[in-house]
Short mmCIF file of N, CA and C in Angstrom, two decimals:
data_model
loop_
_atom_site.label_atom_id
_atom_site.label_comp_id
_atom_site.label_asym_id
_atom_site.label_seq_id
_atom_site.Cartn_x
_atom_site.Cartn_y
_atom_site.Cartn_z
N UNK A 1 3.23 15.62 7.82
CA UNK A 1 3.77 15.58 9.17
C UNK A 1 2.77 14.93 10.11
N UNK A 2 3.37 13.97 10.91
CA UNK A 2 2.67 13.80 11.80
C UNK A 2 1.82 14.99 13.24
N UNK A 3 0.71 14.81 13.82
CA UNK A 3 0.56 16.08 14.27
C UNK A 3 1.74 16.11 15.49
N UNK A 4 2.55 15.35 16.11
CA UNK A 4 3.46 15.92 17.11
C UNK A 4 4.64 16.63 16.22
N UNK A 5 5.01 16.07 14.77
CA UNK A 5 5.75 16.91 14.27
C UNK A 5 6.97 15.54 13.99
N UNK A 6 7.11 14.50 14.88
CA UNK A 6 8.05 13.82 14.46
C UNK A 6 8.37 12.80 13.52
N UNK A 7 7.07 12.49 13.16
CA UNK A 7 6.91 11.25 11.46
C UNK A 7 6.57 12.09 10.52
N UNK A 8 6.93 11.86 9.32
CA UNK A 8 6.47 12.11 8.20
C UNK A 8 5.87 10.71 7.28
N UNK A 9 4.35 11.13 6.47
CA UNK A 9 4.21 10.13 6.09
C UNK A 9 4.20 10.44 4.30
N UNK A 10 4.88 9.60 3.66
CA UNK A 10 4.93 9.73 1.99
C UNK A 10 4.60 8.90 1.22
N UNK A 11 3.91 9.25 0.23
CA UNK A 11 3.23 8.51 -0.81
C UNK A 11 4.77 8.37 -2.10
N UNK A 12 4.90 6.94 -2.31
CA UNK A 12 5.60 7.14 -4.10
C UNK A 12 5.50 5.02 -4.04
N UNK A 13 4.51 5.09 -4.64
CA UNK A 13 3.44 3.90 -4.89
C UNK A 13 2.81 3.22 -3.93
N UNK A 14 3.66 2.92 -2.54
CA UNK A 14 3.37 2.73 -1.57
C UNK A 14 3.49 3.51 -0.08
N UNK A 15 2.91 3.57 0.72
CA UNK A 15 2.90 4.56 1.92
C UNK A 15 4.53 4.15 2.61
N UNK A 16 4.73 5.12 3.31
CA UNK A 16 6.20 4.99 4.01
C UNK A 16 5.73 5.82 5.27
N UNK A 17 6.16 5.76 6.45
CA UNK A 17 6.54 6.54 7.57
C UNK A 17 7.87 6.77 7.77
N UNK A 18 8.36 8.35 7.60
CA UNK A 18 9.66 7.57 8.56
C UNK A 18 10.00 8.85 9.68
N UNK A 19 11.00 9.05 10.16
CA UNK A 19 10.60 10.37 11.51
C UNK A 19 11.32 11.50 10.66
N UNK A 20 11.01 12.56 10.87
CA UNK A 20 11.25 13.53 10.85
C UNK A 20 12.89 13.98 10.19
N UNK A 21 13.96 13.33 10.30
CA UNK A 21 15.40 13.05 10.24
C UNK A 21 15.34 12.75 8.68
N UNK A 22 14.33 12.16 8.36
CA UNK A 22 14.60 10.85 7.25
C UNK A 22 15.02 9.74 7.56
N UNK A 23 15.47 9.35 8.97
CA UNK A 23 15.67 8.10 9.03
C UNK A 23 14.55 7.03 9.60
N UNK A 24 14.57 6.23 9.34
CA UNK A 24 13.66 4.80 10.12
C UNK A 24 12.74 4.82 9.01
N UNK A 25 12.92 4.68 7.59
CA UNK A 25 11.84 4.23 6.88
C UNK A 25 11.30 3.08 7.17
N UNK A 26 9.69 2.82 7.28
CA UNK A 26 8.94 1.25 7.27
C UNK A 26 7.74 1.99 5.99
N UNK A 27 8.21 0.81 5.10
CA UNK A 27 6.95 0.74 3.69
C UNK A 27 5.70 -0.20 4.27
N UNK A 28 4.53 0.54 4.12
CA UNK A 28 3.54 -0.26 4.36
C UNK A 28 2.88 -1.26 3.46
N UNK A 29 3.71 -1.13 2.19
CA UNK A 29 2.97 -2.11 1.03
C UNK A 29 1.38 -2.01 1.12
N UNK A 30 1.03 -1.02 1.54
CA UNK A 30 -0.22 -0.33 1.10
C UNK A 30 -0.09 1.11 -0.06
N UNK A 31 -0.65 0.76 -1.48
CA UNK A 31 -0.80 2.45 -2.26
C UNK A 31 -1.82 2.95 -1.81
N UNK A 32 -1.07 4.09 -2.35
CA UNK A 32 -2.24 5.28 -1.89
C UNK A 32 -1.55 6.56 -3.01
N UNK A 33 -3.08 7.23 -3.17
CA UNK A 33 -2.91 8.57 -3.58
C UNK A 33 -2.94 9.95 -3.18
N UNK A 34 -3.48 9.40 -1.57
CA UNK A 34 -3.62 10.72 -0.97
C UNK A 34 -3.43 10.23 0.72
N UNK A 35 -2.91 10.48 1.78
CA UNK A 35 -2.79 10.01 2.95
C UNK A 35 -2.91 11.10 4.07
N UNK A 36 -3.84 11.04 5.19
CA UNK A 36 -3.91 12.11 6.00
C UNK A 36 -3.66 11.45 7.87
N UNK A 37 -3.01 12.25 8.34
CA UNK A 37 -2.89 11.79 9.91
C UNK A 37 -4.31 11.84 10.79
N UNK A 38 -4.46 11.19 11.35
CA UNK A 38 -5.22 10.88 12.31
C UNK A 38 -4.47 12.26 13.34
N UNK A 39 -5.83 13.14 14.04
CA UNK A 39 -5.27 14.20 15.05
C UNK A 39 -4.26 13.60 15.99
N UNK A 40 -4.73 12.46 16.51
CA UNK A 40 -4.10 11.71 17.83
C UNK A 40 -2.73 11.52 17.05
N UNK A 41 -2.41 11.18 16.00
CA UNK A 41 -1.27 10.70 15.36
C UNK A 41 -1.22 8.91 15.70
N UNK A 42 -2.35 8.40 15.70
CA UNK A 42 -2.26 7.09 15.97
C UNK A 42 -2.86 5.82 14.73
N UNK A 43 -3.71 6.80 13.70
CA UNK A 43 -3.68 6.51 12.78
C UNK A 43 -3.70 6.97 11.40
N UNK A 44 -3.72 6.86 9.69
CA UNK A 44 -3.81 7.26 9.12
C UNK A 44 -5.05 6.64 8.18
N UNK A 45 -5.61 7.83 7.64
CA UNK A 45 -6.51 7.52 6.30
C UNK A 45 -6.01 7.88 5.35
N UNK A 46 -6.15 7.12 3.88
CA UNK A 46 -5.46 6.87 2.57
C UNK A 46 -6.13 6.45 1.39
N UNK A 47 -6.75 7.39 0.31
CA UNK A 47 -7.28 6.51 -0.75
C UNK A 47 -6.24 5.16 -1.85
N UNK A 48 -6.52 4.38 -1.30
CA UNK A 48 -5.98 3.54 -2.51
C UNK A 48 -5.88 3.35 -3.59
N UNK A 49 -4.66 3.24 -4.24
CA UNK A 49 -4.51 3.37 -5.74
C UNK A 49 -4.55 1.46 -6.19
N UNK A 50 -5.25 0.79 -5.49
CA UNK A 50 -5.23 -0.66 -5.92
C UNK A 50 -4.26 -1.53 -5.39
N UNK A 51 -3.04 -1.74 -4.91
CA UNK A 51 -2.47 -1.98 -4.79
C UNK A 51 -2.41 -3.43 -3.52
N UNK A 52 -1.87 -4.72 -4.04
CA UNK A 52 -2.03 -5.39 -3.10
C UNK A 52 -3.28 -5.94 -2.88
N UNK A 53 -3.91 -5.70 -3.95
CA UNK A 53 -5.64 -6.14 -3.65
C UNK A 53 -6.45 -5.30 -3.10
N UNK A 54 -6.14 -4.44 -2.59
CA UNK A 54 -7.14 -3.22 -2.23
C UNK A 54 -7.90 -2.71 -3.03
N UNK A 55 -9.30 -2.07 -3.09
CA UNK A 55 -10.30 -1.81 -3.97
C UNK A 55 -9.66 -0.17 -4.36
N UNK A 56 -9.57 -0.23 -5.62
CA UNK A 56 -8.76 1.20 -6.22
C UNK A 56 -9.87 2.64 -5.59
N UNK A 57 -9.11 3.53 -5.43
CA UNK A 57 -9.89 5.01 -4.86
C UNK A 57 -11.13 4.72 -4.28
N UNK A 58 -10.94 3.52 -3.50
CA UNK A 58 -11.57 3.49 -1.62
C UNK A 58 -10.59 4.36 -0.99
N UNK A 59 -10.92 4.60 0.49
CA UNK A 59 -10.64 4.97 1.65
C UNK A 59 -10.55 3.73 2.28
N UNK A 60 -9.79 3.70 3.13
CA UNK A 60 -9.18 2.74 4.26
C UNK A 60 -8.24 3.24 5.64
N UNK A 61 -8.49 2.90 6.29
CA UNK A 61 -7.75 3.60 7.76
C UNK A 61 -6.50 2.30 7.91
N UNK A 62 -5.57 2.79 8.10
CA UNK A 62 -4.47 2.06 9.08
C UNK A 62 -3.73 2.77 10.00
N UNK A 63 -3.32 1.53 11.03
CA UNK A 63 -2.87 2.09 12.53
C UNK A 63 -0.98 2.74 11.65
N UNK A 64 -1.01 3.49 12.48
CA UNK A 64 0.37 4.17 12.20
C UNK A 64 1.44 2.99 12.34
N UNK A 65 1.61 2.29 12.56
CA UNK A 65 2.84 1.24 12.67
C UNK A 65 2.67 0.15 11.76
N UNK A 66 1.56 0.39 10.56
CA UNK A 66 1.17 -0.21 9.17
C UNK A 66 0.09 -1.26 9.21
N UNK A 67 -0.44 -1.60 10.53
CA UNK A 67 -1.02 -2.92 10.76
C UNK A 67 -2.57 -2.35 10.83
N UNK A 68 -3.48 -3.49 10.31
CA UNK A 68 -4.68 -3.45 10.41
C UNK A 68 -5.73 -2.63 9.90
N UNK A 69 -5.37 -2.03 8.50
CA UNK A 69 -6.13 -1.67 7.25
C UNK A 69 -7.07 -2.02 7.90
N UNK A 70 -8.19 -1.38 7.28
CA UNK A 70 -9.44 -1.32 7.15
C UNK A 70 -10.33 -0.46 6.20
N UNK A 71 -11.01 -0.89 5.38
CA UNK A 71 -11.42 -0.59 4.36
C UNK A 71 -12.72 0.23 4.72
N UNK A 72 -13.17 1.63 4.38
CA UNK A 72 -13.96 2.72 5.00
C UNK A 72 -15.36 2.87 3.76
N UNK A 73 -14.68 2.78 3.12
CA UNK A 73 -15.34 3.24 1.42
C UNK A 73 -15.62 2.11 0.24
N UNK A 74 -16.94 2.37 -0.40
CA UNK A 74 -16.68 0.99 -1.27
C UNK A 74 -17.21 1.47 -2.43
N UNK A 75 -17.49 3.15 -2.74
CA UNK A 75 -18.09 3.45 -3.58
C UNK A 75 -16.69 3.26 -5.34
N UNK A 76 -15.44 3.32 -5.02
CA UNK A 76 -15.01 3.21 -6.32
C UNK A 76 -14.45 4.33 -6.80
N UNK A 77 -14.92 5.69 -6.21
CA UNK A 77 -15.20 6.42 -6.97
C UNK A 77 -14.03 7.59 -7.12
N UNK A 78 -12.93 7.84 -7.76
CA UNK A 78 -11.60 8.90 -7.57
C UNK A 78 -11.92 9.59 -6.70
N UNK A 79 -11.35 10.15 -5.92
CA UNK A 79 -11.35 10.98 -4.42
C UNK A 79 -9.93 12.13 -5.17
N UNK A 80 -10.45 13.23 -4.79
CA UNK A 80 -9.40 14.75 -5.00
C UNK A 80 -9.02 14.98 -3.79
N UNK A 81 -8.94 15.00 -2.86
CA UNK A 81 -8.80 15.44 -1.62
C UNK A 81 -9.23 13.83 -0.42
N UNK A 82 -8.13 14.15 0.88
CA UNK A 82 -8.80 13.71 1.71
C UNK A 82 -8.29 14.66 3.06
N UNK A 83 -9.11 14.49 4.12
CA UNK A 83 -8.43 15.16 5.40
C UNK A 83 -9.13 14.64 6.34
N UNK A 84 -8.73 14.39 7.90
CA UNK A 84 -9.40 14.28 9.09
C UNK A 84 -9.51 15.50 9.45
N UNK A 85 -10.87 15.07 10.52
CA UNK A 85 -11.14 16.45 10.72
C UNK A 85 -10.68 16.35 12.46
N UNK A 86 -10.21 17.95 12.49
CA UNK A 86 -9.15 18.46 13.65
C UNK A 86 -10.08 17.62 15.21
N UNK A 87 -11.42 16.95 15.59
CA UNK A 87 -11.84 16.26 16.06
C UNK A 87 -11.75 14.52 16.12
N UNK A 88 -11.09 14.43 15.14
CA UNK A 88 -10.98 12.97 14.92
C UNK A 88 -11.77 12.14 14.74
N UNK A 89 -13.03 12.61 14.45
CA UNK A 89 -14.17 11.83 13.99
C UNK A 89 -15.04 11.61 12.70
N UNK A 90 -14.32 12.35 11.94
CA UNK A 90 -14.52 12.31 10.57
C UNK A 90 -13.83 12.31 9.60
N UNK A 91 -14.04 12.29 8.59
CA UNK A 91 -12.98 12.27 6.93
C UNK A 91 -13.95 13.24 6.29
N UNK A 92 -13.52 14.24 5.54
CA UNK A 92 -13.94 15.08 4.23
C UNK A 92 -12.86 14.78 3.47
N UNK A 93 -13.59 14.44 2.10
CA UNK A 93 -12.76 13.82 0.92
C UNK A 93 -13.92 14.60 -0.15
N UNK A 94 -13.50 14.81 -1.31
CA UNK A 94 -13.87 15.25 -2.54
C UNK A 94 -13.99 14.21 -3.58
N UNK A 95 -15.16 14.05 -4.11
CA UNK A 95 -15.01 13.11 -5.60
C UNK A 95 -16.31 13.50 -6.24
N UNK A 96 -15.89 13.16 -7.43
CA UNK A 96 -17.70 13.08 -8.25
C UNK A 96 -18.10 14.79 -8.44
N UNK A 97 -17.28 15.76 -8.14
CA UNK A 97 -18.05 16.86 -7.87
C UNK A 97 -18.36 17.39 -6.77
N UNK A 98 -18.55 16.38 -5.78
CA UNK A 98 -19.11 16.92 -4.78
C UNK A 98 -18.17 16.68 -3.13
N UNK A 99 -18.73 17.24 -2.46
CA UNK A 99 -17.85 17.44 -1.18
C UNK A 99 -18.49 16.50 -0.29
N UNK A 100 -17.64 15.13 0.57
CA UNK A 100 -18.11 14.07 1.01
C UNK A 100 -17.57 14.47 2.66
N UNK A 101 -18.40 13.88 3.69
CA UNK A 101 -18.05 14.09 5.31
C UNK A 101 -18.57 12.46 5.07
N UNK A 102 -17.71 11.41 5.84
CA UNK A 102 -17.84 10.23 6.56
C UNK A 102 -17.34 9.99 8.02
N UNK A 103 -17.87 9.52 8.95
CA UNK A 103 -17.20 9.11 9.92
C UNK A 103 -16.46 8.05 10.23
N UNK A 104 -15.25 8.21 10.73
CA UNK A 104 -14.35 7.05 11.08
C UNK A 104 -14.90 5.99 11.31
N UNK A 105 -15.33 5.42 11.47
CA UNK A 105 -16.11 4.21 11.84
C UNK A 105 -17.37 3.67 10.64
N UNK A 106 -17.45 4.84 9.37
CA UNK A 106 -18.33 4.50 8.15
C UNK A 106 -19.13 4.82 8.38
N UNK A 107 -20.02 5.44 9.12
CA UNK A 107 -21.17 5.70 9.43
C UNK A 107 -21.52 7.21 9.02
N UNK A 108 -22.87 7.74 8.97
CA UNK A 108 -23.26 8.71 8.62
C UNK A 108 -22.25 9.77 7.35
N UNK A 109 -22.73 8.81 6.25
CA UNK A 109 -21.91 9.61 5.12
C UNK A 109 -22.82 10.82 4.47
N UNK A 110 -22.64 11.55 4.38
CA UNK A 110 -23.42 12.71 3.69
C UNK A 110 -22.85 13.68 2.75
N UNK A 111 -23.17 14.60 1.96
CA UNK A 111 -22.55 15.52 0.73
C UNK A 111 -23.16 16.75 0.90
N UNK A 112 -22.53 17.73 1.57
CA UNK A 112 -23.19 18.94 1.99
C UNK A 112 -23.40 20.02 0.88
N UNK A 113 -22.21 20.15 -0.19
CA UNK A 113 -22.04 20.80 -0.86
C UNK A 113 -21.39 20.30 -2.36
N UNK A 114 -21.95 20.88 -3.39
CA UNK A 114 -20.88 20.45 -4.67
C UNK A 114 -19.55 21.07 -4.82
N UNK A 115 -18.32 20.25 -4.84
CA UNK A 115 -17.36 21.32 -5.12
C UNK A 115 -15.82 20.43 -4.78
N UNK A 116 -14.90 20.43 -5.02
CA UNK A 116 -13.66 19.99 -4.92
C UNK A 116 -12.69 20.03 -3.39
N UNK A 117 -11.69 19.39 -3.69
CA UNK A 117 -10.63 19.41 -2.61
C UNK A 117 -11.11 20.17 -1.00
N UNK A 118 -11.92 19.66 -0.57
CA UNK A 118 -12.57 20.52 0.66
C UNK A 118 -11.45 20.05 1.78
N UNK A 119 -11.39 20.90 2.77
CA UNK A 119 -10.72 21.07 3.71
C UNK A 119 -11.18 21.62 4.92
N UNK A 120 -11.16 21.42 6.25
CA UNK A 120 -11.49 21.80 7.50
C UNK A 120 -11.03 22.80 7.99
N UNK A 121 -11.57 23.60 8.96
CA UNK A 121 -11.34 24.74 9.49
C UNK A 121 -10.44 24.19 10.94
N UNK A 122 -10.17 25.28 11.76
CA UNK A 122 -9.18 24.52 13.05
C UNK A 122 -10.31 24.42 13.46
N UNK A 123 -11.38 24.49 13.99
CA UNK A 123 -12.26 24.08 15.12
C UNK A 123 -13.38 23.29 14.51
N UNK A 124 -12.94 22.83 13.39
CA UNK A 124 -13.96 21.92 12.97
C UNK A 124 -15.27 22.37 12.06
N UNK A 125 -15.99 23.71 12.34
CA UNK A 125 -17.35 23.96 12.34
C UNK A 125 -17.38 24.53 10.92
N UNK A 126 -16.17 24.61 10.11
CA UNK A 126 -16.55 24.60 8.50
C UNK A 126 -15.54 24.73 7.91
N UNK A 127 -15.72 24.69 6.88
CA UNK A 127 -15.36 23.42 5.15
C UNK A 127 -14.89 25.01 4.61
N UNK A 128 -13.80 24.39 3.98
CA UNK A 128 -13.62 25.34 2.75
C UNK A 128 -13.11 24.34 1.57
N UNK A 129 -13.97 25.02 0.24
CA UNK A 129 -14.08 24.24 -1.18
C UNK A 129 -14.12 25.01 -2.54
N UNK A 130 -13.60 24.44 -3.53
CA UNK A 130 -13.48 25.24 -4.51
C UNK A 130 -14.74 24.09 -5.21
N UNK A 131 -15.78 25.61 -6.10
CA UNK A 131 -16.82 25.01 -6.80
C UNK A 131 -16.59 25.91 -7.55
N UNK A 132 -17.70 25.51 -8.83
CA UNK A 132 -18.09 26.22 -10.05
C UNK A 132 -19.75 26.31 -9.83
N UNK A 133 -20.39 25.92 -9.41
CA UNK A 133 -21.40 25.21 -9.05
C UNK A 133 -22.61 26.32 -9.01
N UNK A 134 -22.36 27.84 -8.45
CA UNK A 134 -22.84 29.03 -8.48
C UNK A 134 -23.32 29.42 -9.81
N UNK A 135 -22.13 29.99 -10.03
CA UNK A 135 -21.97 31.10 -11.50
C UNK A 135 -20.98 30.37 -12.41
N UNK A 136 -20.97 29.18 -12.52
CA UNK A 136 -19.50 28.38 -13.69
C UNK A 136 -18.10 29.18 -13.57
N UNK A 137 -18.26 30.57 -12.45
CA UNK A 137 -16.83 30.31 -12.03
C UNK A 137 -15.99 29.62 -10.73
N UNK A 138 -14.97 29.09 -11.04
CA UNK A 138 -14.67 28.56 -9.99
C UNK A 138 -14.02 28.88 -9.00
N UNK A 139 -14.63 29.47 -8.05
CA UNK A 139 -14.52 30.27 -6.54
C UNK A 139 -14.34 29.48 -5.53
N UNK A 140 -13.54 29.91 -4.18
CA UNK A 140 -13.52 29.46 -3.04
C UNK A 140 -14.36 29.77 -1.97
N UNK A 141 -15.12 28.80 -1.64
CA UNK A 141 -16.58 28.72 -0.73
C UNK A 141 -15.99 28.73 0.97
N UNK A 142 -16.78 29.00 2.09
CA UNK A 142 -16.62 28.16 3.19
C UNK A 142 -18.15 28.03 3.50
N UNK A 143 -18.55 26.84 4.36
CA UNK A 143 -19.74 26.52 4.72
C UNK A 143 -19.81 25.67 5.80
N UNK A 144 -21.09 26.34 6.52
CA UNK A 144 -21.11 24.53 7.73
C UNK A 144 -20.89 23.23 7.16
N UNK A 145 -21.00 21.99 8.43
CA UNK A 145 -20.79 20.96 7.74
C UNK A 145 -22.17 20.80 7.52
N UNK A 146 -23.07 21.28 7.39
CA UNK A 146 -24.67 20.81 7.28
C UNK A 146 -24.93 21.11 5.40
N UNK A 147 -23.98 22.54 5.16
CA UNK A 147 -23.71 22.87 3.68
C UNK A 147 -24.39 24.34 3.90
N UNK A 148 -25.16 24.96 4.51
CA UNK A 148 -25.80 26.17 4.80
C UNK A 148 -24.41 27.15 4.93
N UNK A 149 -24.96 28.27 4.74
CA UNK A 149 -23.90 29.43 5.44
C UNK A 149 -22.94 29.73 4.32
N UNK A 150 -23.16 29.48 3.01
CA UNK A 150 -22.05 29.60 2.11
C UNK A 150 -21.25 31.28 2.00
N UNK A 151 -19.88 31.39 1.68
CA UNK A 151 -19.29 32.66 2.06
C UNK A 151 -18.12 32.15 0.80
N UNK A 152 -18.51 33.34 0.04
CA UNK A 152 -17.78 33.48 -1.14
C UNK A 152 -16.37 34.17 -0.31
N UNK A 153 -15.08 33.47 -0.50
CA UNK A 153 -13.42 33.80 0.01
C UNK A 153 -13.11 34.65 -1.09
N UNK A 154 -13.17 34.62 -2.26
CA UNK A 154 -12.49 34.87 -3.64
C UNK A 154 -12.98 35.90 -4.31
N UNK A 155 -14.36 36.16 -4.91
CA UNK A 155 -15.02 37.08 -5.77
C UNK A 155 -13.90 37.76 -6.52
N UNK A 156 -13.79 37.20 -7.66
CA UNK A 156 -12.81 37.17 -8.76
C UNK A 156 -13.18 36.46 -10.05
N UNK A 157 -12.51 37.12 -10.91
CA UNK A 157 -12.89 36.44 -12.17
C UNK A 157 -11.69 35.54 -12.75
N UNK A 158 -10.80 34.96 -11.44
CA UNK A 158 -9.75 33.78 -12.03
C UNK A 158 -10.79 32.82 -11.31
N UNK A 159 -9.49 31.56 -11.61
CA UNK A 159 -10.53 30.33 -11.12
C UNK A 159 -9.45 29.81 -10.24
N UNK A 160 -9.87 29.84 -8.85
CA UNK A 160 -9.40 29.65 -8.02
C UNK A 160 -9.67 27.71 -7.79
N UNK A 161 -8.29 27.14 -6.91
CA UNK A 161 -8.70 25.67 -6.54
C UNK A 161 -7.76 25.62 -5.55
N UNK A 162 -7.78 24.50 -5.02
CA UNK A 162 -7.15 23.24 -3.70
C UNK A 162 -6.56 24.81 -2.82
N UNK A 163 -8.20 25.18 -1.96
CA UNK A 163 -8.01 26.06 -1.06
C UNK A 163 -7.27 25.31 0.23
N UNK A 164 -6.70 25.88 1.61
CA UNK A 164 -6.10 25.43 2.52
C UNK A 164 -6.32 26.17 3.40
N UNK A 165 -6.62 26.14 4.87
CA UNK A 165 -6.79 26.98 5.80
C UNK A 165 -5.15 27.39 6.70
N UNK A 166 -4.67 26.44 5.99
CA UNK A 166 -3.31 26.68 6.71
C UNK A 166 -3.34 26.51 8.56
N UNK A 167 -4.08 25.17 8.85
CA UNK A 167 -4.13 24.89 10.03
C UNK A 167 -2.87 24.16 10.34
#
């Protein structure tokens, strides 16, 4: 959903917008495997599945009305997760193991924590992630974005994954 509630955006090889109704589909002839709204609802971020010449599981931003891609990421590397964060100034995406924060604009990329599908809190100030990374079981963490402050959600002996704050 878009954040006012009236687009929906869907992945099935290529990105689609259309409103809320189901009507007004526009295909962006951009793939993707994972696509997240921009807070403002003015743009979206999307790992690419190759498509069209795009570098496969990069990140790339495009404006909501399909125009003017831009390529964020050049590492290559499968992405499990992506999300903006409820500030609009960052991306947390998951790959490799570990939990990735980039800023919209590419700048200051860092890996706070090891661990999967991470996700934002509503006010921004921490991450929730499923790792093994502790004790080889796989538990649901929350932590600053710095990676300090870790807080076991789960303490269980299943293996918990793709936590959600339900923002």
């Amino acid at each position: 959903w878009s954040p006012d509630g009236t687009k929906l955006a869907v992945i099935a090889d290529s990105i689609a917008i259309m409103n809320a109704d189901a009507t007004g589909r526009v295909w962006f002839h951009v793939g993707a495997s994972y696509v997240t709204w921009s807070p403002d609802g003015q743009k979206l971020a999307y790992v690419s599945n190759g498509l069209h010449g795009q570098s496969n599981d990069d990140i790339y931003l495009i404006n909501a009305n399909g125009t003017g891609a831009t390529q964020l990421t050049t590492d290559g590397v499968a992405k499990n997760s992506l999300e903006w964060s409820p500030d609009g100034t960052k991306l947390i995406y998951g790959a490799g193991g570990s939990v990735y924060l980039i800023g919209v604009n590419g700048s200051g990329l860092t890996s706070p924590v090891q661990g999967r599908t991470p996700r934002w809190s509503a006010d921004g100030a921490r991450i929730i992630f499923a790792t093994d990374a502790l004790d080889g079981n796989e538990e649901v963490y929350s932590a600053r974005l710095d990676g300090t402050d870790w807080k076991n959600m789960t303490r269980n002996s299943a293996n918990e994954t793709d936590p959600d704050w339900g923002n």
